[in-house]
Every structure is written in C-alpha cells, then in structure tokens.
Amino acid sequence: MPQHLNQQYQRLKAIASEDLRGREVARLISEMVLWSRQILQRAERVQLTSRVVGKRYYGFRGDGESRPTNEALYANDERELSRLLRAFRNGFRAATGDDIVRSAYTIAYSIFAANDVYEVGRKASATFFEILIGHMVARAVGVSSRKKVRIPESGADLPTDYVFDPGRNSRKIHLPIKTSTRERAVQAWVHQLVLERIFGTGVYRGVLVVSAETKRDSRTGEVFEICVPKQLQMFQSRVAAISRIYYLDPPHVYLNLAAEFPRVEVKSFGEAFGELRELLRA
Amino acid sequence: MPQHLNQQYQRLKAIASEDLRGREVARLISEMVLWSRQILQRAERVQLTSRVVGKRYYGFRGDGESRPTNEALYANDERELSRLLRAFRNGFRAATGDDIVRSAYTIAYSIFAANDVYEVGRKASATFFEILIGHMVARAVGVSSRKKVRIPESGADLPTDYVFDPGRNSRKIHLPIKTSTRERAVQAWVHQLVLERIFGTGVYRGVLVVSAETKRDSRTGEVFEICVPKQLQMFQSRVAAISRIYYLDPPHVYLNLAAEFPRVEVKSFGEAFGELRELLRA
C-alpha cells in the first residue's frame, strides 16, 4: 500500500508543477488521503503527554512513529472527512475558517502520519504540504503560481517559493510553506529580503504558511512547541517585513506577537481566505 | 574512554566561556586530541570512494562511522602530531599556513572521528569546533571574544556568534563558525545583515570559518562535496557582504568564487592568520 501512495505522490508532483491550481490536484490529494487513512487503520493510535497548554496530541505507531497530531484539528470521523474533502475540492466556496483549517489539517496529517509510520522520509511530507497549501492559495487568489522570478538586470531566473503575480498593476504574493520552521524560519525572511532588493519594497507581500511547531521528545514521548518569538521579531525588524504568518496549529506565543512590537501578524490559516485578495490589492 | 573525553569536553566548554583566548583552552584541547587518538586506535580505518576531484578520503568505523577525513590534511604520524600540537599551543608563532591548516584539521577531525565512532552526536563536535577556531582567532587578533552585542536603542543584548571588538576606534570581527554549511550558510549572511542594520555598514567584518562541505552517501559510501556557489553569490550581493570565508578543506568550486562577480573571498584557513589584523584595521 505505501507503494501505491508513493505512485500517487509522484503523479501529484508532476501534475502540480504543470497546473497547481487545477482541479486534478484536489482530486488526487483526496484520493491520497483515503489511501493514507486505510494505511493508518493498521497503525496503533497512541495518546501522547502534551506539554502544550490547552492542546491534546496523539500519534500513530507502525514501523515508525508519527509526528504529534492535534486532537482538536484532526477529523477522525469518516463522515466529517468526506464533508471536509468535498469542501476542499470545491475550493472552500462559502466554507468557514474552522472548516478550512480542519480540512487542511486533516488532509496534511493523514499523509504525514502514513509517511511517518512507514518511514517514507520527511522530504515527501514537506513537498506534499507545499503542494496542498499552494493549491489552496492559488484557488483562493485565482492566479496561477510560479516558482521563479526573472532578475531584471541580468535576465537570469531566480528559483523561489511559490509566487503569485496577477500582473503589473498589482502587488504580488511570495508564499513560503513549511511543515515547521525551527531554525529554518529565517529562510522566509531572507527570501523576502532578496525579492525586495531585486524588485523594491512592497512589490511582493510575504505570506508564510506553517503547519505546526510541535515536537515529540524521543526519550520521554512528551509533546512540546519549539518557539523563538524574539528571533521572529528580530527578523521582522532587521531583515524584512513579512505580511502574514498563517498556522494550521498556531502556537499561542506566536499568536501573541500580533499584538506586540515589532509586530508579526501571526494568525490561523482559516483567516487567510478572507485576506489574501486584500493583501494583493492594499 | 568516551566518558573521559566527554568530561574533558564539558570542562572545555566551561573554561572557554570564561576565557576563550587562555592557554588552558589550548592545553585541554591537546589532551582531548590525545585521548581521541587512543580511542581511534580501536576503530577500523576504511578507504572511501571519493567523487571529489583531486582529494582522497577515509573514514573510521566503530559503533558508528565517522565523517570523511581528508588524507592530505590529517596528520597520522604521531611525531608530526606532536609538532603540530606544540605549534598550536604556542599560538602558531612563525608557523606556515600549511602547518596551521594541518594542525587545525588534525585536531578537529580527531575529535570529530572519535565522536562519530562512538555516536556522541553532532552537536558536541560543532561546539568543539567553534571553541577550537574561536580560540585560534582570539589569539591571532589578540582580543578577547564576546557572544553578544548590546543593541544601542534598547540596551538589550543580542546573542551572536563570536565577536571581537578591539575598541571604539577599530572595526570589529563577526566570526560565525560551522563544521559545514549546506542549507545553513544563509545564517552567516543574515547575522551579518542584522549587525549592519544595528551598527551600520563596515563596523563588523564578517569572517565565516568552515571545516568542509563533504558528505558520505550512506548507501554507496561515496564522498561528495555539497556546494551552492550561486546561492553564496546571491547572499553576497543581496543580503550582506561577508569579508572572508576560510575553509580547512576548501571546495574548488568555492575557491573559484574569489575570482568571480559578485565576489566571495573564499580562501584556505591557513591564510587567515596573515589577514585578520589587517581586516580589523582596513
């Protein structure tokens, strides 16, 4: 079964690189989720000791152990899953922020858990997550994505995270996507700075999407969030300004940054859909 | 025996944080090297297939396998080792660039190999390397190090890599140190940028010291160098300018960057000693 999931994953990568916004991407992702759930039926479900205030996590155990899964965000019920997948395939027309987050979280963590349990390697999960979020954002803003920009003075291509460019009379979106940031958070700010130094300030809006900052201590099995709020503030004030950070499972300490100074606008991913077009305009 | 090495390592960290430039640091490092060499006598020495043009590598095998060790830079002979350790303890007075590199490389890779073979974890090796290079540079420039700077407007401390500040009428050196960079190279440029944005351009000279960029493919056992020259050029032109990158085992593709544009001054670590005081003045 993992082989079949891997074949689907290879196809997804090929299709997404041609048309990230296309419906075929959503269809294939839905299929992959159903396969993952079948795989996970054979895995053991283990309650984890959570050191994150107000959140409960469990994991799946097979050949390997899965990363922590947030009980409140992961849809276990098959009927609810069908409903969330349908909303996803319909591009979340009229969906609530809650449904958007639960849908994205359940899709992502079904695949993550299946990959972790079968020790597929973290790269496949990271790439899958990039495609999942990239697809959702592409449909939300109604613009196709690119993964490079042309440097004006040299004509050379600079490889980037997904960028969305509605045309010369519009701001553009620069969309780094990560399953977690840890010491790699800085990359989003550096790429934002590089775009600013090539194209000027305010042309690209930086929007960072992250799944979670949880980590399971391999010795004790306890779940922690690894957060570096002071560092994010330093990047925001001394490297470049990122417009939004959206989390599927936002750490409280990061949500608080939206009310502090230097301000870092951290929000739940559910709020992205109402704001993304605004970010392109304003 | 690894326990004893670990005790020495814990003491080294404590002593170095008090006085990185002190002779006690050199004495303790020499002792650790001799212990490591004893440990390594019980490990198997394995020739590795090198895919790096013009360089030969071998490894040590015990409980774990060591990272690749460059044959031309690692002193195997015990008499040569004694001579190199003596030069090291004397602060390389009148030593040639070649001796400086061989000494630093042999010291570092004796410890790395012992740690790898006993699966001590990469963090201890990285910290050891930071102290080794930090000590050598502190003695070369004749200034004590700090690991934080005070942000003028807030009075808060910003944690940094080693910085060397001879006083208000002098430039200062910002010294990131890494066993290899890979995707983490960007950190050196970001920290350089942050210092520039706090203190102005040209106050801190960025000097990055790296051991090597080699990696052993865990499947085939072959040794590669992982290099991203275009990325370094982009950081150099769009993030901040680093004054020097010194390698113990410099990749050819990086050495070539010193003759290209945007220029990245990559050199052998042996050249650092003649240049560091100049970098503080010029």
XYZ file of C-alpha atoms in Angstrom:
564
model
C 0.000 0.000 0.000
C 2.708 2.574 0.721
C 3.978 1.912 -2.824
C 0.622 2.935 -4.237
C 0.658 6.099 -2.119
C 4.124 6.837 -3.427
C 2.985 6.424 -7.040
C 0.166 8.879 -6.396
C 2.646 11.264 -4.790
C 4.914 11.126 -7.847
C 1.931 11.860 -10.091
C 0.836 14.708 -7.819
C 4.247 16.357 -8.119
C 4.114 16.120 -11.917
C 0.550 17.456 -12.186
C 1.110 20.251 -9.656
C 4.189 21.525 -11.452
C 2.085 21.897 -14.607
C -1.045 23.441 -13.082
C -1.030 23.893 -9.322
C -4.485 25.490 -9.399
C -6.129 22.682 -11.404
C -8.943 20.518 -10.056
C -6.977 17.377 -10.822
C -4.621 18.345 -7.972
C -7.519 18.417 -5.485
C -8.891 15.136 -6.809
C -5.563 13.346 -6.487
C -4.938 14.755 -2.998
C -8.380 13.490 -1.879
C -7.537 10.042 -3.199
C -4.215 10.053 -1.384
C -5.952 10.946 1.876
C -8.300 7.970 1.542
C -5.351 5.618 0.935
C -3.500 7.065 3.913
C -6.464 6.528 6.170
C -6.630 2.882 5.125
C -2.921 2.506 5.867
C -3.399 4.157 9.262
C -6.140 1.703 10.249
C -3.367 -0.832 10.722
C -1.307 1.523 12.895
C -1.695 1.789 16.639
C -3.072 5.053 17.977
C -1.122 6.324 20.991
C -2.126 9.120 23.353
C 0.820 11.471 23.944
C 1.627 13.531 27.021
C 1.166 17.118 25.923
C 3.232 19.893 27.484
C 1.404 22.406 25.297
C -1.176 24.231 27.408
C -4.729 23.648 26.186
C -3.877 21.196 23.416
C -4.030 17.396 23.288
C -1.985 15.276 20.874
C -1.820 11.672 19.820
C 0.366 9.749 17.445
C 0.259 6.708 15.174
C 2.705 3.846 15.615
C 3.684 1.302 12.958
C 7.210 0.639 11.672
C 7.901 4.192 12.789
C 6.083 6.705 14.955
C 4.153 9.609 13.521
C 4.604 13.241 14.472
C 2.081 14.543 17.068
C -1.453 15.076 15.766
C -3.697 17.698 17.369
C -6.938 16.066 18.557
C -8.995 19.220 18.114
C -7.947 19.756 14.487
C -7.812 16.229 13.028
C -11.118 14.822 11.791
C -11.361 11.186 12.777
C -14.938 10.627 11.781
C -15.290 9.331 8.200
C -18.484 11.297 7.551
C -16.829 14.534 8.606
C -13.786 13.653 6.498
C -15.995 13.242 3.402
C -17.589 16.607 4.039
C -14.201 18.330 4.526
C -12.745 16.734 1.389
C -15.792 17.860 -0.597
C -15.357 21.434 0.659
C -11.668 21.221 -0.291
C -12.432 20.001 -3.819
C -14.939 22.849 -4.199
C -12.247 25.400 -3.352
C -13.864 26.182 0.034
C -16.643 28.241 -1.505
C -18.601 29.621 1.468
C -16.636 27.459 3.934
C -15.988 28.746 7.464
C -12.448 29.411 8.679
C -12.848 26.461 11.043
C -13.720 24.074 8.240
C -10.802 25.317 6.141
C -8.317 24.668 8.944
C -9.790 21.277 9.854
C -9.783 20.262 6.220
C -6.180 21.344 5.586
C -5.024 19.854 8.892
C -6.776 16.522 8.384
C -5.525 16.192 4.814
C -1.957 17.098 5.756
C -1.735 14.940 8.881
C -3.283 11.872 7.249
C -0.444 11.946 4.746
C 2.215 12.928 7.311
C 1.162 10.099 9.636
C 1.129 7.489 6.853
C 4.562 8.655 5.692
C 5.951 8.699 9.238
C 4.527 5.296 10.147
C 6.101 3.784 7.019
C 9.286 5.814 7.425
C 8.923 7.369 3.993
C 11.158 10.297 4.926
C 10.258 13.874 5.795
C 11.010 15.341 2.372
C 7.938 13.739 0.783
C 5.716 15.138 3.548
C 7.218 18.619 3.161
C 6.707 18.605 -0.605
C 3.162 17.274 -0.258
C 2.353 20.061 2.200
C 3.774 22.668 -0.155
C 1.543 21.430 -2.964
C -1.530 21.215 -0.699
C -1.213 24.779 0.602
C -0.012 26.134 -2.746
C -3.096 24.678 -4.440
C -5.463 26.114 -1.820
C -3.899 29.581 -2.070
C -3.801 29.511 -5.889
C -7.553 28.845 -5.968
C -8.218 31.442 -3.274
C -6.404 34.225 -5.136
C -7.426 32.969 -8.586
C -3.914 33.245 -10.005
C -1.521 30.576 -11.224
C 1.754 30.127 -9.395
C 5.349 30.320 -10.483
C 8.471 29.022 -8.756
C 10.948 31.512 -10.149
C 11.276 35.208 -10.846
C 13.289 36.900 -13.583
C 16.039 39.200 -12.324
C 15.571 42.400 -14.353
C 19.194 43.424 -14.862
C 20.572 40.031 -15.840
C 17.532 38.239 -17.256
C 18.532 35.200 -15.174
C 15.895 33.171 -13.312
C 15.956 33.095 -9.531
C 14.319 29.958 -8.062
C 11.777 30.900 -5.372
C 8.996 29.503 -3.248
C 5.592 29.847 -4.909
C 4.908 33.378 -6.141
C 1.548 34.656 -7.393
C 1.596 37.584 -9.788
C -1.737 38.918 -11.102
C 0.073 41.357 -13.408
C 1.960 44.647 -13.485
C -0.731 46.736 -11.822
C -0.935 44.529 -8.759
C 1.148 43.584 -5.773
C 2.360 40.001 -5.824
C 2.436 37.287 -3.175
C 5.535 35.398 -2.099
C 4.422 32.214 -0.331
C 6.990 30.176 1.617
C 5.396 26.997 3.054
C 6.880 24.847 5.808
C 5.680 21.945 7.942
C 7.577 23.574 10.837
C 10.159 26.319 10.991
C 12.542 25.785 13.942
C 15.960 27.133 12.942
C 14.792 27.433 9.328
C 12.321 30.272 9.906
C 14.977 32.726 8.794
C 14.783 31.436 5.218
C 11.363 33.035 4.679
C 12.669 36.451 5.753
C 15.829 36.149 3.663
C 13.897 35.277 0.520
C 11.572 38.198 1.239
C 14.595 40.496 1.582
C 16.133 39.230 -1.655
C 12.862 39.905 -3.520
C 12.743 43.411 -2.017
C 16.319 44.118 -3.024
C 15.624 42.993 -6.573
C 12.127 44.452 -7.099
C 11.805 47.144 -4.418
C 9.838 47.266 -1.190
C 6.114 46.458 -1.198
C 6.026 44.660 -4.541
C 5.961 41.157 -3.054
C 3.880 40.529 0.053
C 5.468 37.776 2.119
C 2.967 35.197 3.379
C 4.462 32.317 5.339
C 2.284 29.241 5.934
C 3.349 26.743 8.602
C 1.641 23.615 9.843
C 2.832 23.483 13.491
C 5.850 23.864 15.778
C 5.283 20.708 17.818
C 7.964 18.152 18.519
C 7.829 14.861 20.366
C 10.735 14.280 22.716
C 12.056 10.906 21.544
C 13.024 9.892 25.099
C 10.013 10.916 27.164
C 7.370 10.923 24.414
C 6.177 14.348 25.590
C 4.958 16.927 23.078
C 6.431 20.434 23.123
C 6.175 23.504 20.939
C 9.537 24.940 19.878
C 9.112 28.692 19.514
C 11.581 31.554 19.133
C 9.397 34.699 19.322
C 12.323 37.094 19.906
C 14.037 35.804 16.787
C 10.941 36.305 14.648
C 10.689 39.872 15.955
C 14.343 40.458 15.142
C 13.918 39.133 11.589
C 10.808 41.269 11.184
C 12.544 44.473 12.284
C 16.061 43.909 10.916
C 15.773 41.672 7.860
C 12.463 42.294 6.070
C 8.771 42.644 6.882
C 6.615 39.565 6.287
C 2.914 40.447 5.906
C 1.369 37.334 7.443
C 2.248 34.044 9.076
C -0.623 31.559 8.946
C -0.536 28.401 11.062
C -2.767 25.339 10.903
C -1.965 24.726 14.588
C -0.772 28.153 15.795
C 1.407 28.330 18.935
C -0.092 30.783 21.446
C 3.213 32.537 21.979
C 3.280 33.354 18.243
C -0.354 34.491 18.081
C 0.573 36.991 20.810
C 3.169 38.570 18.505
C 0.326 40.118 16.502
C -0.297 42.462 19.460
C 3.358 43.263 20.240
C 6.037 45.406 18.673
C 7.868 44.791 16.377
C 4.583 43.338 15.107
C 4.466 39.906 13.454
C 0.968 39.190 12.114
C 0.510 35.550 13.111
C -2.969 34.102 12.540
C -4.839 30.869 11.989
C -4.763 29.639 8.393
C -8.557 29.824 8.432
C -8.292 33.610 8.202
C -6.142 33.522 5.063
C -9.002 33.099 2.612
C -10.690 36.352 3.594
C -7.409 38.289 3.475
C -5.324 37.067 0.555
C -7.028 39.073 -2.195
C -6.914 42.098 0.093
C -3.143 41.623 0.531
C -2.744 41.695 -3.244
C -4.685 44.955 -3.513
C -3.842 47.018 -0.466
C 37.128 6.171 27.476
C 34.434 8.193 25.666
C 33.164 9.195 29.143
C 36.535 10.703 29.944
C 36.532 12.581 26.634
C 33.071 13.875 27.457
C 34.226 15.110 30.887
C 37.068 16.982 29.199
C 34.608 18.420 26.702
C 32.341 19.687 29.487
C 35.354 21.319 31.170
C 36.475 22.840 27.875
C 33.080 24.484 27.404
C 33.231 25.966 30.903
C 36.801 27.246 30.550
C 36.269 28.616 27.040
C 33.209 30.596 28.076
C 35.354 32.318 30.732
C 38.482 32.971 28.681
C 38.452 31.695 25.105
C 41.932 33.106 24.467
C 43.559 31.475 27.517
C 46.340 28.907 27.283
C 44.316 26.463 29.364
C 41.970 26.089 26.383
C 44.861 25.002 24.138
C 46.206 22.639 26.794
C 42.857 20.940 27.291
C 42.233 20.652 23.551
C 45.650 18.973 23.110
C 44.781 16.488 25.834
C 41.436 15.737 24.195
C 43.168 15.055 20.893
C 45.491 12.516 22.502
C 42.520 10.725 24.107
C 40.651 10.708 20.801
C 43.625 9.177 19.027
C 43.728 6.384 21.588
C 40.025 5.767 21.081
C 40.510 5.723 17.321
C 43.218 3.054 17.514
C 40.427 0.579 18.232
C 38.385 1.749 15.243
C 38.745 0.309 11.772
C 40.158 2.615 9.115
C 38.180 2.433 5.858
C 39.214 3.869 2.481
C 36.296 5.746 0.928
C 35.488 6.228 -2.759
C 36.000 9.915 -3.367
C 33.941 11.732 -6.001
C 35.818 14.934 -5.179
C 38.398 15.595 -7.888
C 41.962 15.571 -6.549
C 41.092 14.622 -2.959
C 41.211 11.281 -1.156
C 39.152 10.484 1.949
C 38.958 7.726 4.504
C 36.765 7.104 7.497
C 36.862 5.390 10.890
C 34.378 2.659 11.759
C 33.370 1.602 15.278
C 29.849 1.615 16.717
C 29.197 4.307 14.133
C 31.026 5.569 11.073
C 32.997 8.785 11.072
C 32.590 11.606 8.599
C 35.101 11.581 5.699
C 38.658 12.594 6.619
C 40.912 14.197 4.007
C 44.122 12.168 3.672
C 46.223 15.160 2.663
C 45.203 17.271 5.658
C 45.047 14.773 8.535
C 48.360 14.026 10.278
C 48.528 10.314 11.022
C 52.100 10.223 12.171
C 52.450 10.661 15.934
C 55.665 12.693 15.657
C 54.052 15.129 13.263
C 51.019 15.312 15.546
C 53.237 16.307 18.494
C 54.863 19.014 16.418
C 51.510 20.372 15.221
C 50.035 20.363 18.738
C 53.088 22.216 20.012
C 52.699 24.855 17.281
C 49.021 25.131 18.229
C 49.767 25.621 21.939
C 52.313 28.308 21.006
C 49.647 30.242 19.102
C 51.276 29.399 15.727
C 54.073 31.901 16.187
C 56.048 31.773 12.916
C 54.047 28.771 11.688
C 53.393 28.345 7.952
C 49.848 28.458 6.549
C 50.200 24.768 5.755
C 51.060 23.865 9.340
C 48.166 25.951 10.654
C 45.668 24.144 8.427
C 47.101 20.673 9.133
C 47.091 21.396 12.838
C 43.518 22.696 12.924
C 42.311 19.903 10.629
C 44.032 17.121 12.574
C 42.791 18.447 15.918
C 39.226 18.869 14.667
C 38.969 15.551 12.833
C 40.497 13.515 15.656
C 37.656 14.736 17.875
C 35.005 14.512 15.138
C 36.014 10.926 14.321
C 36.041 9.821 17.977
C 32.617 11.435 18.493
C 31.206 9.911 15.297
C 32.590 6.434 16.008
C 31.027 6.497 19.478
C 27.854 8.172 18.218
C 28.242 11.097 20.589
C 26.040 13.318 18.423
C 26.952 16.125 16.070
C 26.244 18.964 18.464
C 29.318 18.216 20.610
C 31.536 18.206 17.509
C 30.084 21.509 16.295
C 30.608 23.177 19.670
C 34.144 21.781 19.955
C 34.966 23.165 16.511
C 33.586 26.571 17.455
C 35.816 26.693 20.525
C 38.882 25.448 18.598
C 38.595 28.054 15.831
C 37.425 30.777 18.228
C 40.497 30.193 20.384
C 42.870 30.287 17.406
C 41.347 33.518 16.090
C 41.258 35.146 19.541
C 45.000 34.540 19.910
C 45.693 35.663 16.330
C 43.920 39.013 16.758
C 44.943 39.412 20.403
C 41.437 40.333 21.541
C 39.013 38.522 23.818
C 35.728 37.354 22.377
C 32.144 38.037 23.262
C 28.988 36.159 22.296
C 26.551 39.027 22.415
C 26.267 42.657 21.411
C 24.296 45.416 23.099
C 21.563 46.951 20.919
C 22.089 50.721 21.320
C 18.474 51.914 21.301
C 17.046 49.318 23.683
C 20.081 48.315 25.750
C 19.026 44.679 25.246
C 21.639 42.009 24.497
C 21.561 40.249 21.145
C 23.160 36.772 21.241
C 25.697 36.384 18.419
C 28.445 34.149 17.164
C 31.872 35.149 18.493
C 32.597 38.842 18.012
C 35.982 40.504 18.568
C 35.974 44.204 19.407
C 39.333 45.930 19.994
C 37.551 49.162 20.962
C 35.711 52.157 19.568
C 38.425 53.255 17.133
C 38.578 49.914 15.384
C 36.490 47.764 13.152
C 35.218 44.597 14.786
C 35.105 40.981 13.611
C 31.968 38.850 13.481
C 33.032 35.201 13.339
C 30.442 32.536 12.503
C 31.996 29.036 12.635
C 30.472 25.903 11.131
C 31.628 22.335 10.526
C 29.739 22.525 7.205
C 27.180 24.949 5.851
C 24.771 23.177 3.455
C 21.388 24.880 3.734
C 22.569 26.765 6.833
C 25.069 29.002 5.040
C 22.456 31.739 4.921
C 22.650 32.183 8.711
C 26.092 33.804 8.475
C 24.826 36.396 5.986
C 21.675 37.107 7.976
C 23.597 37.702 11.187
C 25.967 39.951 9.253
C 22.975 41.899 7.909
C 21.430 42.237 11.357
C 24.720 43.628 12.737
C 24.872 46.090 9.831
C 21.334 47.223 10.390
C 22.018 47.795 14.091
C 25.541 49.287 13.924
C 25.872 50.484 10.319
C 27.826 49.128 7.372
C 31.532 48.352 7.745
C 31.607 48.221 11.542
C 31.628 44.431 11.774
C 33.696 42.445 9.287
C 32.055 39.092 8.644
C 34.524 36.196 8.682
C 32.979 32.756 8.221
C 35.118 29.709 9.060
C 34.013 26.290 7.800
C 35.675 22.918 8.087
C 34.481 21.190 4.885
C 31.447 20.555 2.659
C 31.964 16.810 2.259
C 29.251 14.251 2.761
C 29.335 10.473 2.590
C 26.410 8.941 0.743
C 25.040 6.484 3.311
C 24.031 3.992 0.589
C 27.055 3.933 -1.695
C 29.720 5.132 0.765
C 30.951 7.657 -1.834
C 32.221 11.072 -0.749
C 30.779 14.216 -2.358
C 31.079 17.922 -1.787
C 27.747 19.735 -1.487
C 28.213 23.248 -2.842
C 25.771 26.008 -3.781
C 28.002 28.714 -5.347
C 25.117 30.628 -6.951
C 23.395 30.898 -3.587
C 26.503 32.253 -1.888
C 26.809 34.861 -4.659
C 23.168 35.815 -4.202
C 23.577 36.197 -0.429
C 26.732 38.244 -1.021
C 25.031 40.651 -3.444
C 21.525 40.813 -1.980
C 21.781 40.176 1.762
C 25.115 41.485 3.090
C 28.809 41.357 2.220
C 30.929 38.837 4.123
C 34.642 39.749 4.085
C 36.133 36.259 4.091
C 35.193 32.585 4.109
C 38.038 30.399 5.342
C 37.903 26.623 4.858
C 40.094 23.937 6.378
C 39.269 21.751 3.348
C 38.124 24.291 0.738
C 35.914 23.075 -2.153
C 37.425 24.116 -5.501
C 34.136 25.498 -6.752
C 34.108 27.894 -3.779
C 37.758 28.937 -4.146
C 36.849 29.961 -7.700
C 34.280 32.444 -6.353
C 37.164 34.688 -5.257
C 37.796 35.442 -8.941
C 34.155 35.867 -9.993
C 31.498 38.519 -9.554
C 29.687 39.037 -7.208
C 32.966 38.254 -5.418
C 33.042 35.909 -2.430
C 36.535 35.816 -0.908
C 36.939 32.115 -0.172
C 40.396 31.037 0.994
C 42.242 28.358 2.933
C 42.158 28.869 6.706
C 45.961 28.964 6.571
C 45.742 32.459 5.105
C 43.601 33.810 7.946
C 46.476 34.497 10.317
C 48.195 36.940 7.988
C 44.950 38.776 7.239
C 42.855 39.004 10.392
C 44.600 42.006 11.964
C 44.503 43.688 8.552
C 40.731 43.122 8.376
C 40.344 44.890 11.725
C 42.332 47.905 10.513
C 41.489 48.373 6.858
